Each structure stands twice: as structure tokens, then as C-alpha cells.
Short mmCIF file of C-alpha atoms in Angstrom, two decimals:
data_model
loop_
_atom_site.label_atom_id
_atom_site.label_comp_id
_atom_site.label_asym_id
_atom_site.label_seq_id
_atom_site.Cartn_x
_atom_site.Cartn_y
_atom_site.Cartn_z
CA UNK A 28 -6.97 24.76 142.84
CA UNK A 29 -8.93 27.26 144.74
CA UNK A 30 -12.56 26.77 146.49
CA UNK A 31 -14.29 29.82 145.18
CA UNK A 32 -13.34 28.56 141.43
CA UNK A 33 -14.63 24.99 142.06
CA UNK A 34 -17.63 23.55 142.50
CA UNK A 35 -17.53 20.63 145.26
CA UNK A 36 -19.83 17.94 145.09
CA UNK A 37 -21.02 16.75 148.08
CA UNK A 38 -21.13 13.58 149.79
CA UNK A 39 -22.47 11.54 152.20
CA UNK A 40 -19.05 9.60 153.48
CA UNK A 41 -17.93 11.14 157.08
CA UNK A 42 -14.42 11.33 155.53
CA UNK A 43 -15.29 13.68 152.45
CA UNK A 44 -17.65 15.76 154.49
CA UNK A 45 -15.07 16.47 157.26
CA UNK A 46 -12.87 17.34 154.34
CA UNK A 47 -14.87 19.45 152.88
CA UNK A 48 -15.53 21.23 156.07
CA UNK A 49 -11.81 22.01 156.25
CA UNK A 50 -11.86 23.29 153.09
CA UNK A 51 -14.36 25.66 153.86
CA UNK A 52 -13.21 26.64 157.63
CA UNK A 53 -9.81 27.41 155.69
CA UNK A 54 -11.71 29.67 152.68
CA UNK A 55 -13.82 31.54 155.19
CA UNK A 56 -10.49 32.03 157.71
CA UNK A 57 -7.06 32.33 156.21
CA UNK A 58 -3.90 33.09 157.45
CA UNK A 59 -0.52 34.56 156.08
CA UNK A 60 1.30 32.13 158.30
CA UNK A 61 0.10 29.43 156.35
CA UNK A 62 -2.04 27.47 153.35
CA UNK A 63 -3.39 24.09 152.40
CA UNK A 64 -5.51 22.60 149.44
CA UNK A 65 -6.40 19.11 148.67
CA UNK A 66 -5.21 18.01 144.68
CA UNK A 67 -8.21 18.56 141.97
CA UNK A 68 -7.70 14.32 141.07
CA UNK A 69 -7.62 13.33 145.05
CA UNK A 70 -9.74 14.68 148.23
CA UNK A 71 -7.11 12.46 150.60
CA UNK A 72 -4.09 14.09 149.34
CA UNK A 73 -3.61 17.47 150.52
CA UNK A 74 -0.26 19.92 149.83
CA UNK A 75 0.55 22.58 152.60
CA UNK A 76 2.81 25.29 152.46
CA UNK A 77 3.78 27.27 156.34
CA UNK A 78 6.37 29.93 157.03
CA UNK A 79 9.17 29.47 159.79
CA UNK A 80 8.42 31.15 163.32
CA UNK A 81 9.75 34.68 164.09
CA UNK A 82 12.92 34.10 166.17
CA UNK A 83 13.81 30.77 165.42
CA UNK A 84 16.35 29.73 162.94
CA UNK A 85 13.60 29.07 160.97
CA UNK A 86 12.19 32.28 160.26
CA UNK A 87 11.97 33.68 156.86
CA UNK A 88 11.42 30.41 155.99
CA UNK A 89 8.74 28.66 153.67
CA UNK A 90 8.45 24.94 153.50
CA UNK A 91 5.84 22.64 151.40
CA UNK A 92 4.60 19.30 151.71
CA UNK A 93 2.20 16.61 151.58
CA UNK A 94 -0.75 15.80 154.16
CA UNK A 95 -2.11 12.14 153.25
CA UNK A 96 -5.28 11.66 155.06
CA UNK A 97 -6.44 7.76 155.83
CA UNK A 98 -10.08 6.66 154.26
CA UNK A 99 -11.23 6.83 158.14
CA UNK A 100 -10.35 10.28 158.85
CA UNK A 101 -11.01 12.11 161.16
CA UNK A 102 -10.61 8.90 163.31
CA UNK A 103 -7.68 8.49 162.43
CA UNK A 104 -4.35 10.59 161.88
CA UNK A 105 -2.52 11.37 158.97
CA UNK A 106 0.67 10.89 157.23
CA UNK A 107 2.71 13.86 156.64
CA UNK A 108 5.57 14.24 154.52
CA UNK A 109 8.34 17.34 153.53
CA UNK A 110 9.00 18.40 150.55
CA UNK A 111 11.26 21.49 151.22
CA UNK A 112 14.74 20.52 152.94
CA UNK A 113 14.19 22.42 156.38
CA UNK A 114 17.44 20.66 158.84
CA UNK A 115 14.98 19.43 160.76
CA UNK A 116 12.88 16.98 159.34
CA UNK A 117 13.75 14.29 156.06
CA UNK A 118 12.05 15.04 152.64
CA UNK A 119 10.22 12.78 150.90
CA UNK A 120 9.82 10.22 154.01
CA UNK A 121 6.68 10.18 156.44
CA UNK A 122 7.99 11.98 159.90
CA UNK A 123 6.82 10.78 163.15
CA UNK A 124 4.93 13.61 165.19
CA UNK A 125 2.26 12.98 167.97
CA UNK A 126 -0.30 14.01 165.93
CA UNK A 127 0.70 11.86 162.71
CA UNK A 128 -0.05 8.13 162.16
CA UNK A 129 2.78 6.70 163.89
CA UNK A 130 0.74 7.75 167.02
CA UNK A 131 -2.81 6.96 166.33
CA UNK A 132 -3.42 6.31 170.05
CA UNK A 133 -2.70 10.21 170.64
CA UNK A 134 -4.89 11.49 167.79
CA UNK A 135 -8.53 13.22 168.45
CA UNK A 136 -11.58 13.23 165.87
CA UNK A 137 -11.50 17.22 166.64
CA UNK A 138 -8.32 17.92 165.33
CA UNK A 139 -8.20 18.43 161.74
CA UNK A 140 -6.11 20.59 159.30
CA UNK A 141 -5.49 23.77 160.90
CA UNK A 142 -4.72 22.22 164.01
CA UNK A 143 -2.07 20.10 161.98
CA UNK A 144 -0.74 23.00 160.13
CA UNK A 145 -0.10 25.41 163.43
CA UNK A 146 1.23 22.81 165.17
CA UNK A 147 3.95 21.85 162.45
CA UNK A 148 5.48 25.35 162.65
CA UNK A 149 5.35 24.81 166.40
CA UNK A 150 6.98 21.87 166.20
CA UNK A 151 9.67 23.25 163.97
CA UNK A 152 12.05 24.57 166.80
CA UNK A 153 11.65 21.50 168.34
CA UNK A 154 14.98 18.96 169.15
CA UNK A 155 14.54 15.92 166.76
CA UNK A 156 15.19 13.02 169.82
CA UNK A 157 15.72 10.81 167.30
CA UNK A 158 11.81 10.06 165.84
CA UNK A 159 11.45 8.62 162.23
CA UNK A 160 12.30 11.58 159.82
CA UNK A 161 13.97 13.66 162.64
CA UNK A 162 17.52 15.82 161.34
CA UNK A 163 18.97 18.20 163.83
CA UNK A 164 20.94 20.42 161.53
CA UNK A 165 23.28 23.13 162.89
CA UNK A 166 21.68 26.33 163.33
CA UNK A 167 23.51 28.60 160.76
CA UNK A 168 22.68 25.15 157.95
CA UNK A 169 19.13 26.24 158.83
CA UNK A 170 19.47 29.72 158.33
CA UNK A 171 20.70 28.80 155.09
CA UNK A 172 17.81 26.27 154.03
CA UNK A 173 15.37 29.13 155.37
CA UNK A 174 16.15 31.48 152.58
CA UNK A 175 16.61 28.80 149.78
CA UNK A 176 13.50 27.46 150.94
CA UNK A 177 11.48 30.65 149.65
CA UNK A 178 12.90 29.67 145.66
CA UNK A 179 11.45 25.81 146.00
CA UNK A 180 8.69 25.12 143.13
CA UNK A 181 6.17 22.24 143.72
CA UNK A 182 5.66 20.75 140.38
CA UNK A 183 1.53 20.63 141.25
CA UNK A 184 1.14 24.25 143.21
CA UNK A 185 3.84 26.08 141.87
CA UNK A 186 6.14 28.26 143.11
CA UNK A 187 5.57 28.30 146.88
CA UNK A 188 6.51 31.75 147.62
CA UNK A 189 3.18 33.14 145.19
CA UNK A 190 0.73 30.66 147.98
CA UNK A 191 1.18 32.58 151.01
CA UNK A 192 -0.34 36.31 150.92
CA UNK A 193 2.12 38.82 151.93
CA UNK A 194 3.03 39.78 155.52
CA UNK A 195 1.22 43.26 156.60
CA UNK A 196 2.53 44.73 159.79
CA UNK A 197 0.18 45.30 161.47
CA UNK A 198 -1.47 41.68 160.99
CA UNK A 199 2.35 40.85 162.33
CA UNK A 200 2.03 42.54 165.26
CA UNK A 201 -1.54 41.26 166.15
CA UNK A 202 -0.78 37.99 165.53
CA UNK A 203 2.16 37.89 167.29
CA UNK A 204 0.67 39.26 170.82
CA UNK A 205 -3.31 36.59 170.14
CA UNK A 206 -2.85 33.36 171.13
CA UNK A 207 -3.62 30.25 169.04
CA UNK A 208 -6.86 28.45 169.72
CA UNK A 209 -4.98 25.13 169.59
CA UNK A 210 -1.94 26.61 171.66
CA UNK A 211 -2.89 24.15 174.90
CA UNK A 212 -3.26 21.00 172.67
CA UNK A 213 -0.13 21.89 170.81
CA UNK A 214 1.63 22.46 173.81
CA UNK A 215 0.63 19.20 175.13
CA UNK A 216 1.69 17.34 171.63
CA UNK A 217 5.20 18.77 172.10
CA UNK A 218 5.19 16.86 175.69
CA UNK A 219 4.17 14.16 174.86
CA UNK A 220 6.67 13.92 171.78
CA UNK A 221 9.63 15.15 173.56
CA UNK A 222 8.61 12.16 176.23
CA UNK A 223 8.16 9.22 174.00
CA UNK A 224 10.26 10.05 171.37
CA UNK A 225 13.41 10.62 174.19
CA UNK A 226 12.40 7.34 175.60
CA UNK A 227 12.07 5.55 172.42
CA UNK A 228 15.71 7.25 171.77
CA UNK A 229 17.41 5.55 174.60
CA UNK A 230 15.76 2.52 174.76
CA UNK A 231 17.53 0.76 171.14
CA UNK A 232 20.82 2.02 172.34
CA UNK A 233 21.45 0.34 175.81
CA UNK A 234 20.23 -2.44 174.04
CA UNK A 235 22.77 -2.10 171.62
CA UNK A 236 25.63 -1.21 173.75
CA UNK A 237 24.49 -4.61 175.49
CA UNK A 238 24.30 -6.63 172.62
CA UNK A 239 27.11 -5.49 170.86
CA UNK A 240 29.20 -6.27 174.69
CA UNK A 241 28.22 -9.69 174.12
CA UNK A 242 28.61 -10.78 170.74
CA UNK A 243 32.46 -9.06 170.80
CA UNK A 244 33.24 -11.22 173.61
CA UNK A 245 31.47 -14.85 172.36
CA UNK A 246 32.90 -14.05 169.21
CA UNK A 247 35.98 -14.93 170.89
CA UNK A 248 37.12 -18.83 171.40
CA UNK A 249 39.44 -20.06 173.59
CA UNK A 250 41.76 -20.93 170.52
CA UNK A 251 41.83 -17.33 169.44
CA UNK A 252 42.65 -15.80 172.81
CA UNK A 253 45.96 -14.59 172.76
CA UNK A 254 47.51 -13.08 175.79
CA UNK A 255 47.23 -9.27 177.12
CA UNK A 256 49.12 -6.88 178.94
CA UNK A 257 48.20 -4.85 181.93
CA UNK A 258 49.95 -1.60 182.07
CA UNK A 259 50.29 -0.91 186.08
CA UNK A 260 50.22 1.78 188.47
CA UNK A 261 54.33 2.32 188.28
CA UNK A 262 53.61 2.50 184.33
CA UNK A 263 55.14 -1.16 183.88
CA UNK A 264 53.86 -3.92 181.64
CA UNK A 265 52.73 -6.84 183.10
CA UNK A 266 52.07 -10.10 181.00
CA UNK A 267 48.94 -12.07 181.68
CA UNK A 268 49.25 -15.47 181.67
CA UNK A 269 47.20 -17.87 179.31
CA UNK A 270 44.07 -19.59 180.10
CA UNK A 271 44.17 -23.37 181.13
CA UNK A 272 42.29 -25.79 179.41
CA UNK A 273 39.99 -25.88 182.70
CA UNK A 274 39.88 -22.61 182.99
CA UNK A 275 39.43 -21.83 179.05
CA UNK A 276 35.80 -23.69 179.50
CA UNK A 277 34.78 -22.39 182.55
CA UNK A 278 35.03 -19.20 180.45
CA UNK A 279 33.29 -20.53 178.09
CA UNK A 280 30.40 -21.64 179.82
CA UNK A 281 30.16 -18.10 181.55
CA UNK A 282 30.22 -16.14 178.24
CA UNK A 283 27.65 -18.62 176.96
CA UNK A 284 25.40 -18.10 179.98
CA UNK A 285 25.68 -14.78 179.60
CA UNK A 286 24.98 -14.74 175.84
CA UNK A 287 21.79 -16.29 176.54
CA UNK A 288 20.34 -14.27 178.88
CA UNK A 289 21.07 -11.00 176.97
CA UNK A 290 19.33 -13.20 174.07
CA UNK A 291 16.17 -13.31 176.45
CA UNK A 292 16.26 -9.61 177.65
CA UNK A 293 16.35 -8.85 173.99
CA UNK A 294 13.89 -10.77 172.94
CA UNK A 295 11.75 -9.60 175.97
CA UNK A 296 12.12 -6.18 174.62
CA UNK A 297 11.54 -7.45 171.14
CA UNK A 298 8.11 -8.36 172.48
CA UNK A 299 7.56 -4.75 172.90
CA UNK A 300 8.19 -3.39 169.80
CA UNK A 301 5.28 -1.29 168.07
CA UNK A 302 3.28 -4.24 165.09
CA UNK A 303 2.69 -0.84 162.87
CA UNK A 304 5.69 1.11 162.95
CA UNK A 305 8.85 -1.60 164.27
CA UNK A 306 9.59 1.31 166.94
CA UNK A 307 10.29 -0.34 170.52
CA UNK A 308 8.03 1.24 172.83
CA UNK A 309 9.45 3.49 175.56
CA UNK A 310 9.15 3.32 179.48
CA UNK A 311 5.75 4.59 180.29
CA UNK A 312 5.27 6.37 184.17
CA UNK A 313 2.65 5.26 186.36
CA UNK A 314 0.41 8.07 185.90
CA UNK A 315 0.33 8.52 182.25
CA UNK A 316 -2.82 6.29 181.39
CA UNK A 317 -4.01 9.00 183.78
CA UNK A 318 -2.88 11.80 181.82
CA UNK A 319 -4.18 10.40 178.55
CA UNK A 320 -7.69 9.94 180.16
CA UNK A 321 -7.22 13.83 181.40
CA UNK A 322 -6.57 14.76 177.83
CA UNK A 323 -9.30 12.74 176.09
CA UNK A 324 -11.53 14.22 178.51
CA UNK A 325 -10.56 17.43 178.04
CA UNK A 326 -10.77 17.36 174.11
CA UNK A 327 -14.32 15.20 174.44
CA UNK A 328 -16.23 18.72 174.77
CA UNK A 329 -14.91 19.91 171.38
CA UNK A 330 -14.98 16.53 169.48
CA UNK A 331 -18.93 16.93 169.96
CA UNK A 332 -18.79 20.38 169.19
CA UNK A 333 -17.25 19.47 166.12
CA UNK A 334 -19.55 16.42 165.20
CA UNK A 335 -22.80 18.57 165.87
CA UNK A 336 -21.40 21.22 163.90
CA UNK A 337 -21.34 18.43 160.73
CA UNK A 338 -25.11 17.98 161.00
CA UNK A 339 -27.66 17.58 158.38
CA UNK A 340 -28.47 21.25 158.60
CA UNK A 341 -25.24 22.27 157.03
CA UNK A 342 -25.68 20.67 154.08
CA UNK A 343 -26.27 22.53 151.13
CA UNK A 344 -27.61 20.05 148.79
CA UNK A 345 -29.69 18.37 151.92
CA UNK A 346 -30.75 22.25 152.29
CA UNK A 347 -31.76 22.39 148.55
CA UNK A 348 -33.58 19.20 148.36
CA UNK A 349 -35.99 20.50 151.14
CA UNK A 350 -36.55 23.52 149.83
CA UNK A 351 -37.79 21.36 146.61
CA UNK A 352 -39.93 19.35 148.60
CA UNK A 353 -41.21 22.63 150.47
CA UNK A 354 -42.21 24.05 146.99
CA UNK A 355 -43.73 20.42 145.68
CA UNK A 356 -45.99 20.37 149.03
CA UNK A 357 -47.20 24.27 148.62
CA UNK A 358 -48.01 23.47 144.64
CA UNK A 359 -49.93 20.15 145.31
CA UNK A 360 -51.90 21.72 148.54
CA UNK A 361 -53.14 24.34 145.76
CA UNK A 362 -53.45 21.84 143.21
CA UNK A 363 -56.28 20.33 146.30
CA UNK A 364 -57.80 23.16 147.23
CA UNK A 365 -58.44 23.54 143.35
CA UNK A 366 -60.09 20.25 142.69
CA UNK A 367 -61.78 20.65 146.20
CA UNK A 368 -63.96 23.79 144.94
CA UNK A 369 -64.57 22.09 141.30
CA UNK A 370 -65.85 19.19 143.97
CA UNK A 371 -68.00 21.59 145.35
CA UNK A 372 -69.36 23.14 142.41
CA UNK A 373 -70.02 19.58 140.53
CA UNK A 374 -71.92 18.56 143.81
CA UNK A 375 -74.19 21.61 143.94
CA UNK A 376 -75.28 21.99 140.32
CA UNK A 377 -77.53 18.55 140.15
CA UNK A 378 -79.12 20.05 143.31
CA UNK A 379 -80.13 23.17 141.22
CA UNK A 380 -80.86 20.90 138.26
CA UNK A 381 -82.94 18.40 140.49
CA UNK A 382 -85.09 21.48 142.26
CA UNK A 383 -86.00 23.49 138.89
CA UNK A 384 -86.93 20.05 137.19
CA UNK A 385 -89.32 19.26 140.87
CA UNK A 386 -90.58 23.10 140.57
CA UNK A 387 -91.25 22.78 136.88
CA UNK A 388 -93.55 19.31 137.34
CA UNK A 389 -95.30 21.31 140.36
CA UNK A 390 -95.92 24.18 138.23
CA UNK A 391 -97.44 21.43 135.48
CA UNK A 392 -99.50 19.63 137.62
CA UNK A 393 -100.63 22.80 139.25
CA UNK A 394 -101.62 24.01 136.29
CA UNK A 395 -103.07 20.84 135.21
CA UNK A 396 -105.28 20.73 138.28
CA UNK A 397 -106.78 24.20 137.55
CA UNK A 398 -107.92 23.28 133.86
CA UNK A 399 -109.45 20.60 135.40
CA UNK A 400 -111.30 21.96 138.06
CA UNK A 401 -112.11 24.88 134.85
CA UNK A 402 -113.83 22.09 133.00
CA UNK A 403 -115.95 20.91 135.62
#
């Protein structure tokens, strides 16, 4: 599939005009560092292909995959799926990233394919923390995926290695020393995935070091208790004696007690566990509602940018049909002017008709007159 060899037809849904405005923003722009086509059969479906970042275990690297946009993009994120094993994130499964769908509430309607494509090789070097899809593979494993990576064939593109153009040096070097124009935003999606996803991390496992704690020791009745040994300071066993009867329920009771208020703390933090995804939600600071208005505020500027810049003018069939109706409007105003001088001429000639016939009965009577007067 490539732009120049296909004729798009246009549309008026939000969702296929944004799309097609990535396609072209991609055609009039590329990069060697990376590549991305929706399938012929499906505008929502798109298949990527980036290389690994210089320096990183990663590099030399090229990886494929899947972008599957939602019916309401750009207003929503997408999903985004790996093809190519990389150590670092699961094929075949939908990974969580800040700019995916797992966190809609992070996504802007002025991000749109690049954005997603530099920021994946960003996020590349990144720790895993645990997120949905996450692998932290030892480095030298990734060295070794890197370079079998450049042999993987996608049964729809190809091989992957013939999508990318070829490196030039120079290009290297200049892109190496610019800056992305999406480097601040990206930098601000790694914080805020390193945050969540860490606190999301730790979160499920005090609450299963807890839970497990509990259920070992309810699981354990009075009848099954059998009795332990201390080993002291001198290095000596010491026997423990059994449990009375009295004491054996006032065990009970506390291990019961306790049961059910680890019961309640878990399903208090039940309560908070994402409806979507089935991901608890993680400790958020005090100030970060204020650092998600800073960033929505910040990004607000280009989001209009980008919404003016999808206006009427810009399309090319809206563009064609007013040229039609330019064309129509010059051939019926000559078409007037036309029947407006035939107007004319049909109004003046029963003047000219009306004057000779009033000259010629003046000239008759005239010359009536004078026989007359002859005769006399």
C-alpha cells in the first residue's frame, strides 16, 4: 500500500479525515527512523514498522506491529500491539503505554501517528514496572532479538527490513544532534508511565503479601495445630506447649477478626480497581490533578492548531466542487447577459416597426391632403 499509488476517497467522518491527514503529513514528511500505513481493506487498522535507538540495547533493531485506532479517534487513544519479539514488550497482546487506551484520561486530540510512533522508540529503553504487556529481558537477550528482528516478515507488508529507507550519514548525524517536535510531550508520557505504572506495581503486591498472611494462618484450626519449637539464643530447642481449649478459641476469634478486616481493606481496594482495564489504581499525590490541568493546558494551543488545520479549505473534493459551482455561475451569468441583449433587441424593433408604419400613414395622408387641395 503506498499513498502516491492510491486514490483516497474522501469523507466527511472526523475519524477518516484525521486519518487521512496522517497519511498525508507522513507522505509529505518521512523518516528513516520509522514507517506506518493503514491496510488497503481497513482505514482503523494501521501496521508500523520503527528501528531501535542508537545506544540502547535496542539499536540495530527493527520491530513491526499493529496500531488499532477506535471509531472516535482522535478523541480517543489507540490500541497498540507487537508483532516482532523485542524483550521488552509481549507480541500479539495490547501493551499498556500512557498514550494507548488503557489510559484514555492521558490522551490529547493533537496527538496522532507520528507522535505515537516517536514516542514508542522512546519508550523502548524504558524499565517495564510491571504494565500489561511489559517483559524486561536481559540486555545481551535484547541484543540478540535486535538483529533477528531485521529477518521478521509480516505476512501483509512483507519483509520489514525493505519498509524503512536506508540510513545515510549524514541524515544520521543531523538527526541525531535536532530535537523531536514531540520530545516535551514524550518526555512527560515517560513520567507519567514510570509513576502510575510503579504505583500500580506495588499496590497488588502488599495486598497480596497481606492476603496471602491471612489465609495461611485461618487456614489453620485449632485441631490441626501441632506444637513448635523455638530454637534459643544458647542454640537450644525449646518445646512450646499446646494451646488450651480456652486459649485455642481466643485464637480463633483473633484470627477471625483479623480475617475480616483484611476482607474489608481488600474489598476497599477492590472498589478502586479500573471498570475498563481490572488494573487497581495507584496512589495519586496531591498535586497531580494540578499537573494534568498544566498539561491539558499546555497541549490546548496545538489541539486547535490541529482542528483549524482540518478545515473545509483543505479539502480537495470540497475544493473541486466549488470550483464547479464557480464555473456553473460564470456560464449562466453569460448565458443572462445573452438573453438580456436579445431582450433588448426584441424590445426595440416594434418601436422601429411602429414609427415607419406612423411615418408611412403621415406621408399618405399628406399626400392625400395635397390632391385634394389640387382638385379644388
Amino acid at each position: 500500500y503506498r499513498t502516491e499509488k492510491t486514490s483516497i476517497r474522501m469523507s466527511k467522518s472526523p475519524s477518516l479525515r484525521r486519518i487521512q491527514a496522517d497519511i498525508r503529513e507522513l507522505a509529505l514528511d518521512p523518516s528513516d527512523q520509522y514507517y506506518a500505513h493503514p491496510l488497503e481493506n481497513d482505514m482503523f487498522e494501521w501496521h508500523f514498522t520503527i528501528r531501535g535507538a542508537e545506544g540502547t540495547d535496542f539499536e540495530g533493531g527493527i520491530y513491526h506491529g499493529r496500531i488499532l485506532l477506535p471509531p472516535e479517534y482522535p478523541y480517543k487513544p489507540p490500541h497498540i500491539i507487537f508483532l516482532t519479539p523485542s524483550g521488552r514488550f509481549e507480541t500479539n497482546t495490547k501493551i499498556c503505554l500512557s498514550f494507548s487506551a488503557f489510559h484514555p484520561e492521558l490522551w490529547q486530540p493533537a496527538w496522532g501517528i507520528r507522535l505515537i510512533l516517536e514516542a514508542l522508540i522512546s519508550f523502548l529503553p524504558t524499565p517495564g514496572d510491571g504494565a500489561i504487556g511489559a517483559l524486561d529481558y536481559k540486555p545481551e537477550e535484547r541484543r540478540r532479538l535486535a538483529k533477528q528482528s531485521q529477518s521478521f516478515c509480516c505476512p501483509v507488508c512483507g519483509p520489514v527490513e525493505t519498509l524503512l529507507p536506508k540510513l545515510d550519514p549524514e541524515k544520521k548525524k543531523s538527526s541525531r544532534s535536532g530535537e523531536s517536535a514531540f520530545s516535551k510531550q514524550i518526555a512527560e508520557l515517560r513520567r507519567l508511565q514510570q509513576q502510575r505504572e510503579g504505583g500500580k506495581k506495588r499496590i497488588p503486591k502488599a495486598k497480596r503479601d497481606k492476603s496471602e498472611d491471612t489465609t495461611n494462618v485461618a487456614s489453620k484450626t485449632p485441631a490441626e495445630t501441632e506444637p513448635t519449637t523455638n530454637v534459643s539464643t544458647e542454640g537450644k530447642l525449646e518445646e512450646v506447649p499446646e494451646l488450651s481449649s480456652d486459649a485455642e478459641n481466643d485464637n480463633k476469634k483473633k484470627v477471625d477478626s483479623s480475617t475480616i478486616k483484611s476482607d474489608d481493606k481488600a474489598d476497599r481496594n477492590d472498589a478502586t480497581v479500573d471498570e475498563n482495564n481490572n488494573i487497581p489504581a495507584q496512589d495519586t499525590s496531591e498535586d497531580e490533578p494540578q499537573r494534568l490541568a498544566a498539561v491539558d493546558n499546555r497541549v490546548e494551543g496545538e489541539a486547535e492548531e490541529v482542528v483549524n488545520g482540518f478545515s473545509n479549505l483543505y479539502d480537495p473534493l470540497l475544493n473541486v466542487s466549488i470550483l464547479l459551482m464557480l464555473c456553473i455561475c460564470v456560464l449562466l451569468l453569460k448565458k443572462a447577459m445573452h438573453l438580456y441583449q436579445e431582450l433588448n433587441e426584441l424590445r426595440a424593433t416594434p418601436i422601429v416597426d411602429t414609427l415607419m408604419e406612423k411615418a408611412t400613414s403621415a406621408a399618405s395622408s399628406v399626400a392625400a391632403s395635397a390632391a385634394s387641395s389640387d382638385e379644388l
